[in-house]
């Protein structure tokens, strides 16, 4: 079945974790915990925004598993969380975060009340990364403020595109950002940094675009931006510090404005 919340309904926990599971879709009004984590699982469906009266998801950690999609191109899931992990398929992943966000491991645990009123612990296994696993699912994460830190991989399936954008500050990649053949765009309102062994990779007809609006693009010596056939563009308001930028049959454009 489906879990359906109206726009003005909320599931609220001050300190503990929250878990919502549906065989099909989950329609989120507002799910909020002050110091806990939220786990959402739509086994064969999508996790969708039911309306904009409340922030959809407020938590320390958020883990989402969807058999189809998380948010839609017309209506992203609106979050205020510290740490995110998410998995979907052809419906893609679309997140609009209010503040700072880290892609990293998230786990949770809830007490399930039995018919005799005793409880049984239900642990939700730790989930890593932000990934689409089938159906050429796209990944779009836009931060309205704060920095984006990639501690676990961001991976789009097949020709799925990736857009990572901060409207307030930096993006730091500490893990790979990749698609099999989709386009990848990374835009930091301030700077973009790729640390040790963090690569940006695509192939086929995909292209890569990395922009730092008011600061440098900084690559460590062993980080790479790699495209098998397509073009690559890096643009920075200040310096470009290059680790390795490689394309087999495409072109590379580097722009360092000042």
Short mmCIF file of C-alpha atoms in Angstrom, two decimals:
data_model
loop_
_atom_site.label_atom_id
_atom_site.label_comp_id
_atom_site.label_asym_id
_atom_site.label_seq_id
_atom_site.Cartn_x
_atom_site.Cartn_y
_atom_site.Cartn_z
CA UNK A 1 0.00 0.00 0.00
CA UNK A 2 0.82 3.70 0.17
CA UNK A 3 1.53 6.02 3.09
CA UNK A 4 -0.23 9.31 2.35
CA UNK A 5 0.16 12.43 4.47
CA UNK A 6 -1.84 15.58 3.75
CA UNK A 7 0.02 18.85 3.25
CA UNK A 8 -0.72 19.98 6.83
CA UNK A 9 -0.08 16.66 8.60
CA UNK A 10 3.18 15.95 10.44
CA UNK A 11 5.05 13.08 12.07
CA UNK A 12 7.10 14.63 14.89
CA UNK A 13 9.64 13.23 17.35
CA UNK A 14 11.67 15.51 19.60
CA UNK A 15 14.74 13.30 20.07
CA UNK A 16 14.18 9.84 18.62
CA UNK A 17 14.33 8.26 15.18
CA UNK A 18 11.42 7.98 12.75
CA UNK A 19 10.84 5.18 10.21
CA UNK A 20 8.19 5.16 7.47
CA UNK A 21 7.84 2.15 5.15
CA UNK A 22 5.42 1.56 2.26
CA UNK A 23 5.17 -1.10 -0.42
CA UNK A 24 4.37 1.67 -2.91
CA UNK A 25 4.62 5.46 -2.50
CA UNK A 26 5.23 7.68 0.51
CA UNK A 27 3.64 11.16 0.27
CA UNK A 28 5.38 13.39 2.80
CA UNK A 29 3.64 16.29 4.56
CA UNK A 30 6.20 17.01 7.28
CA UNK A 31 8.44 14.49 9.08
CA UNK A 32 10.50 16.20 11.77
CA UNK A 33 12.90 15.07 14.50
CA UNK A 34 15.16 17.47 16.37
CA UNK A 35 18.09 15.20 17.22
CA UNK A 36 17.19 11.88 15.57
CA UNK A 37 17.38 10.30 12.13
CA UNK A 38 14.64 9.59 9.59
CA UNK A 39 14.45 6.43 7.45
CA UNK A 40 12.03 6.28 4.50
CA UNK A 41 11.52 3.21 2.32
CA UNK A 42 9.12 3.09 -0.63
CA UNK A 43 9.85 -0.45 -1.75
CA UNK A 44 8.44 -0.31 -5.28
CA UNK A 45 7.34 3.32 -5.49
CA UNK A 46 8.52 6.88 -4.86
CA UNK A 47 8.99 9.27 -1.95
CA UNK A 48 7.09 12.42 -2.91
CA UNK A 49 6.32 15.91 -1.58
CA UNK A 50 2.68 16.19 -0.47
CA UNK A 51 2.78 19.99 -0.29
CA UNK A 52 4.72 23.03 0.89
CA UNK A 53 3.04 24.02 4.16
CA UNK A 54 5.84 22.34 6.16
CA UNK A 55 9.45 21.55 5.40
CA UNK A 56 9.22 17.97 4.16
CA UNK A 57 12.03 16.45 6.20
CA UNK A 58 13.89 17.81 9.24
CA UNK A 59 16.43 15.55 10.95
CA UNK A 60 20.08 15.03 11.79
CA UNK A 61 20.39 12.12 9.36
CA UNK A 62 18.15 11.09 6.46
CA UNK A 63 18.25 7.75 4.64
CA UNK A 64 15.86 7.19 1.75
CA UNK A 65 15.31 4.06 -0.35
CA UNK A 66 12.88 4.24 -3.26
CA UNK A 67 12.04 1.60 -5.83
CA UNK A 68 11.36 4.40 -8.33
CA UNK A 69 12.19 7.98 -7.38
CA UNK A 70 12.84 10.52 -4.63
CA UNK A 71 11.11 13.82 -5.36
CA UNK A 72 10.32 14.84 -8.95
CA UNK A 73 11.73 17.27 -11.48
CA UNK A 74 8.82 19.61 -10.70
CA UNK A 75 8.89 19.19 -6.92
CA UNK A 76 12.05 18.21 -5.08
CA UNK A 77 11.99 16.91 -1.53
CA UNK A 78 12.69 19.89 0.75
CA UNK A 79 15.05 18.97 3.56
CA UNK A 80 16.80 20.44 6.56
CA UNK A 81 19.18 17.63 7.46
CA UNK A 82 22.86 17.30 8.29
CA UNK A 83 23.67 13.97 6.62
CA UNK A 84 22.05 12.24 3.63
CA UNK A 85 22.14 8.84 1.98
CA UNK A 86 19.69 7.97 -0.78
CA UNK A 87 19.03 5.22 -3.34
CA UNK A 88 16.52 5.26 -6.21
CA UNK A 89 16.14 3.99 -9.78
CA UNK A 90 14.69 5.55 -12.95
CA UNK A 91 12.64 8.17 -11.08
CA UNK A 92 15.86 9.80 -9.94
CA UNK A 93 16.78 11.76 -6.82
CA UNK A 94 15.90 15.44 -6.37
CA UNK A 95 16.75 17.17 -3.10
CA UNK A 96 16.49 20.83 -2.10
CA UNK A 97 18.41 21.36 1.15
CA UNK A 98 18.04 24.51 3.24
CA UNK A 99 21.53 24.53 4.76
CA UNK A 100 24.79 22.55 4.99
CA UNK A 101 24.69 18.92 3.85
CA UNK A 102 27.06 15.94 4.03
CA UNK A 103 26.70 12.80 1.88
CA UNK A 104 27.72 10.03 4.26
CA UNK A 105 26.54 6.94 6.19
CA UNK A 106 23.16 7.12 7.94
CA UNK A 107 21.49 4.48 10.12
CA UNK A 108 18.51 4.49 12.46
CA UNK A 109 16.64 2.39 14.98
CA UNK A 110 13.04 2.40 16.20
CA UNK A 111 11.04 0.44 18.77
CA UNK A 112 8.12 -1.41 17.18
CA UNK A 113 5.20 -1.83 19.59
CA UNK A 114 3.78 -5.38 19.65
CA UNK A 115 0.17 -6.40 20.38
CA UNK A 116 1.02 -6.99 24.05
CA UNK A 117 2.44 -3.43 24.25
CA UNK A 118 6.01 -4.66 24.61
CA UNK A 119 8.55 -3.41 22.10
CA UNK A 120 10.93 -4.93 19.60
CA UNK A 121 13.92 -3.05 18.24
CA UNK A 122 13.90 -2.58 14.49
CA UNK A 123 17.30 -1.43 13.26
CA UNK A 124 17.61 0.11 9.82
CA UNK A 125 20.97 -0.88 8.37
CA UNK A 126 23.50 1.80 7.62
CA UNK A 127 23.22 3.15 4.09
CA UNK A 128 25.95 4.99 2.22
CA UNK A 129 26.18 7.26 -0.80
CA UNK A 130 23.62 8.91 -3.09
CA UNK A 131 22.93 6.52 -5.97
CA UNK A 132 20.55 5.66 -8.77
CA UNK A 133 20.89 1.97 -9.54
CA UNK A 134 18.75 1.53 -12.70
CA UNK A 135 16.67 3.28 -15.33
CA UNK A 136 19.13 6.11 -16.14
CA UNK A 137 18.03 7.94 -13.01
CA UNK A 138 19.16 11.56 -12.61
CA UNK A 139 20.54 13.11 -9.40
CA UNK A 140 19.92 16.78 -8.56
CA UNK A 141 20.90 18.28 -5.21
CA UNK A 142 20.61 22.04 -4.68
CA UNK A 143 21.61 23.70 -1.41
CA UNK A 144 19.97 27.06 -0.73
CA UNK A 145 22.63 27.88 1.87
CA UNK A 146 25.65 26.22 3.43
CA UNK A 147 28.27 23.87 2.05
CA UNK A 148 28.01 20.46 0.40
CA UNK A 149 30.52 17.79 1.45
CA UNK A 150 30.73 14.51 -0.47
CA UNK A 151 32.19 11.89 1.88
CA UNK A 152 30.56 8.97 0.06
CA UNK A 153 30.09 8.44 -3.66
CA UNK A 154 27.45 10.14 -5.79
CA UNK A 155 26.66 7.80 -8.70
CA UNK A 156 24.08 8.04 -11.48
CA UNK A 157 23.10 4.95 -13.46
CA UNK A 158 23.58 4.78 -17.24
CA UNK A 159 22.88 8.10 -18.94
CA UNK A 160 21.59 9.67 -15.73
CA UNK A 161 22.72 13.28 -15.26
CA UNK A 162 24.11 14.79 -12.05
CA UNK A 163 23.75 18.38 -10.84
CA UNK A 164 25.31 19.41 -7.52
CA UNK A 165 24.87 23.09 -6.65
CA UNK A 166 25.35 25.34 -3.64
CA UNK A 167 23.77 28.77 -3.67
CA UNK A 168 25.56 29.86 -0.50
CA UNK A 169 29.11 28.53 -0.23
CA UNK A 170 31.52 25.68 -1.16
CA UNK A 171 31.43 22.15 -2.50
CA UNK A 172 34.05 19.70 -1.25
CA UNK A 173 34.37 16.31 -2.94
CA UNK A 174 36.06 13.68 -0.78
CA UNK A 175 34.68 10.78 -2.84
CA UNK A 176 33.95 10.06 -6.50
CA UNK A 177 31.12 11.73 -8.42
CA UNK A 178 30.28 9.65 -11.48
CA UNK A 179 27.84 8.64 -14.19
CA UNK A 180 28.24 5.94 -16.81
CA UNK A 181 27.43 8.28 -19.71
CA UNK A 182 25.42 11.19 -18.30
CA UNK A 183 26.31 14.87 -18.02
CA UNK A 184 27.78 16.13 -14.72
CA UNK A 185 27.49 19.73 -13.50
CA UNK A 186 29.05 20.92 -10.24
CA UNK A 187 28.50 24.57 -9.24
CA UNK A 188 29.82 26.12 -6.03
CA UNK A 189 28.63 29.64 -5.24
CA UNK A 190 32.04 30.16 -3.64
CA UNK A 191 34.60 27.42 -4.44
CA UNK A 192 34.87 23.78 -5.50
CA UNK A 193 37.49 21.42 -4.05
CA UNK A 194 38.33 17.85 -5.03
CA UNK A 195 40.46 16.30 -2.30
CA UNK A 196 42.72 13.23 -2.33
CA UNK A 197 41.58 10.57 -4.82
CA UNK A 198 38.20 12.24 -5.43
CA UNK A 199 37.42 11.89 -9.12
CA UNK A 200 34.64 13.21 -11.38
CA UNK A 201 34.00 10.65 -14.11
CA UNK A 202 31.64 10.07 -17.03
CA UNK A 203 31.78 8.46 -20.47
CA UNK A 204 29.95 8.08 -23.74
CA UNK A 205 28.38 11.34 -24.87
CA UNK A 206 28.40 12.82 -21.37
CA UNK A 207 30.13 16.12 -20.59
CA UNK A 208 31.54 17.60 -17.37
CA UNK A 209 31.11 21.20 -16.21
CA UNK A 210 32.66 22.46 -12.94
CA UNK A 211 32.20 26.09 -11.84
CA UNK A 212 33.36 28.13 -8.83
CA UNK A 213 31.47 31.40 -8.87
CA UNK A 214 33.61 33.54 -6.53
CA UNK A 215 36.66 31.45 -5.55
CA UNK A 216 39.10 28.84 -6.94
CA UNK A 217 38.53 25.35 -8.27
CA UNK A 218 41.07 23.27 -6.35
CA UNK A 219 42.07 19.72 -7.24
CA UNK A 220 44.51 17.65 -5.20
CA UNK A 221 47.50 16.17 -7.01
CA UNK A 222 45.81 12.75 -7.31
CA UNK A 223 42.24 13.81 -8.07
CA UNK A 224 41.01 13.61 -11.66
CA UNK A 225 38.26 14.87 -13.92
CA UNK A 226 37.85 12.15 -16.55
CA UNK A 227 35.65 11.80 -19.65
CA UNK A 228 36.06 9.06 -22.21
CA UNK A 229 34.64 10.86 -25.26
CA UNK A 230 32.99 14.13 -24.26
CA UNK A 231 34.20 17.63 -23.47
CA UNK A 232 35.24 19.02 -20.08
CA UNK A 233 34.96 22.60 -18.82
CA UNK A 234 36.34 24.03 -15.57
CA UNK A 235 35.69 27.70 -14.73
CA UNK A 236 36.71 29.67 -11.63
CA UNK A 237 36.48 33.27 -10.53
CA UNK A 238 40.05 32.91 -9.23
CA UNK A 239 42.67 30.20 -9.73
CA UNK A 240 42.32 26.74 -11.22
CA UNK A 241 44.57 24.22 -9.45
CA UNK A 242 44.69 21.17 -11.72
CA UNK A 243 45.31 17.58 -10.61
CA UNK A 244 44.49 15.61 -13.76
CA UNK A 245 41.95 16.47 -16.46
CA UNK A 246 41.66 13.74 -19.11
CA UNK A 247 39.40 13.10 -22.11
CA UNK A 248 40.25 10.60 -24.83
CA UNK A 249 38.45 12.14 -27.82
CA UNK A 250 36.95 15.35 -26.42
CA UNK A 251 38.18 18.87 -25.71
CA UNK A 252 39.04 20.66 -22.47
CA UNK A 253 38.23 24.31 -21.69
CA UNK A 254 39.77 26.05 -18.66
CA UNK A 255 38.66 29.53 -17.54
CA UNK A 256 40.32 31.42 -14.70
CA UNK A 257 38.60 34.81 -14.71
CA UNK A 258 40.87 36.72 -12.34
#
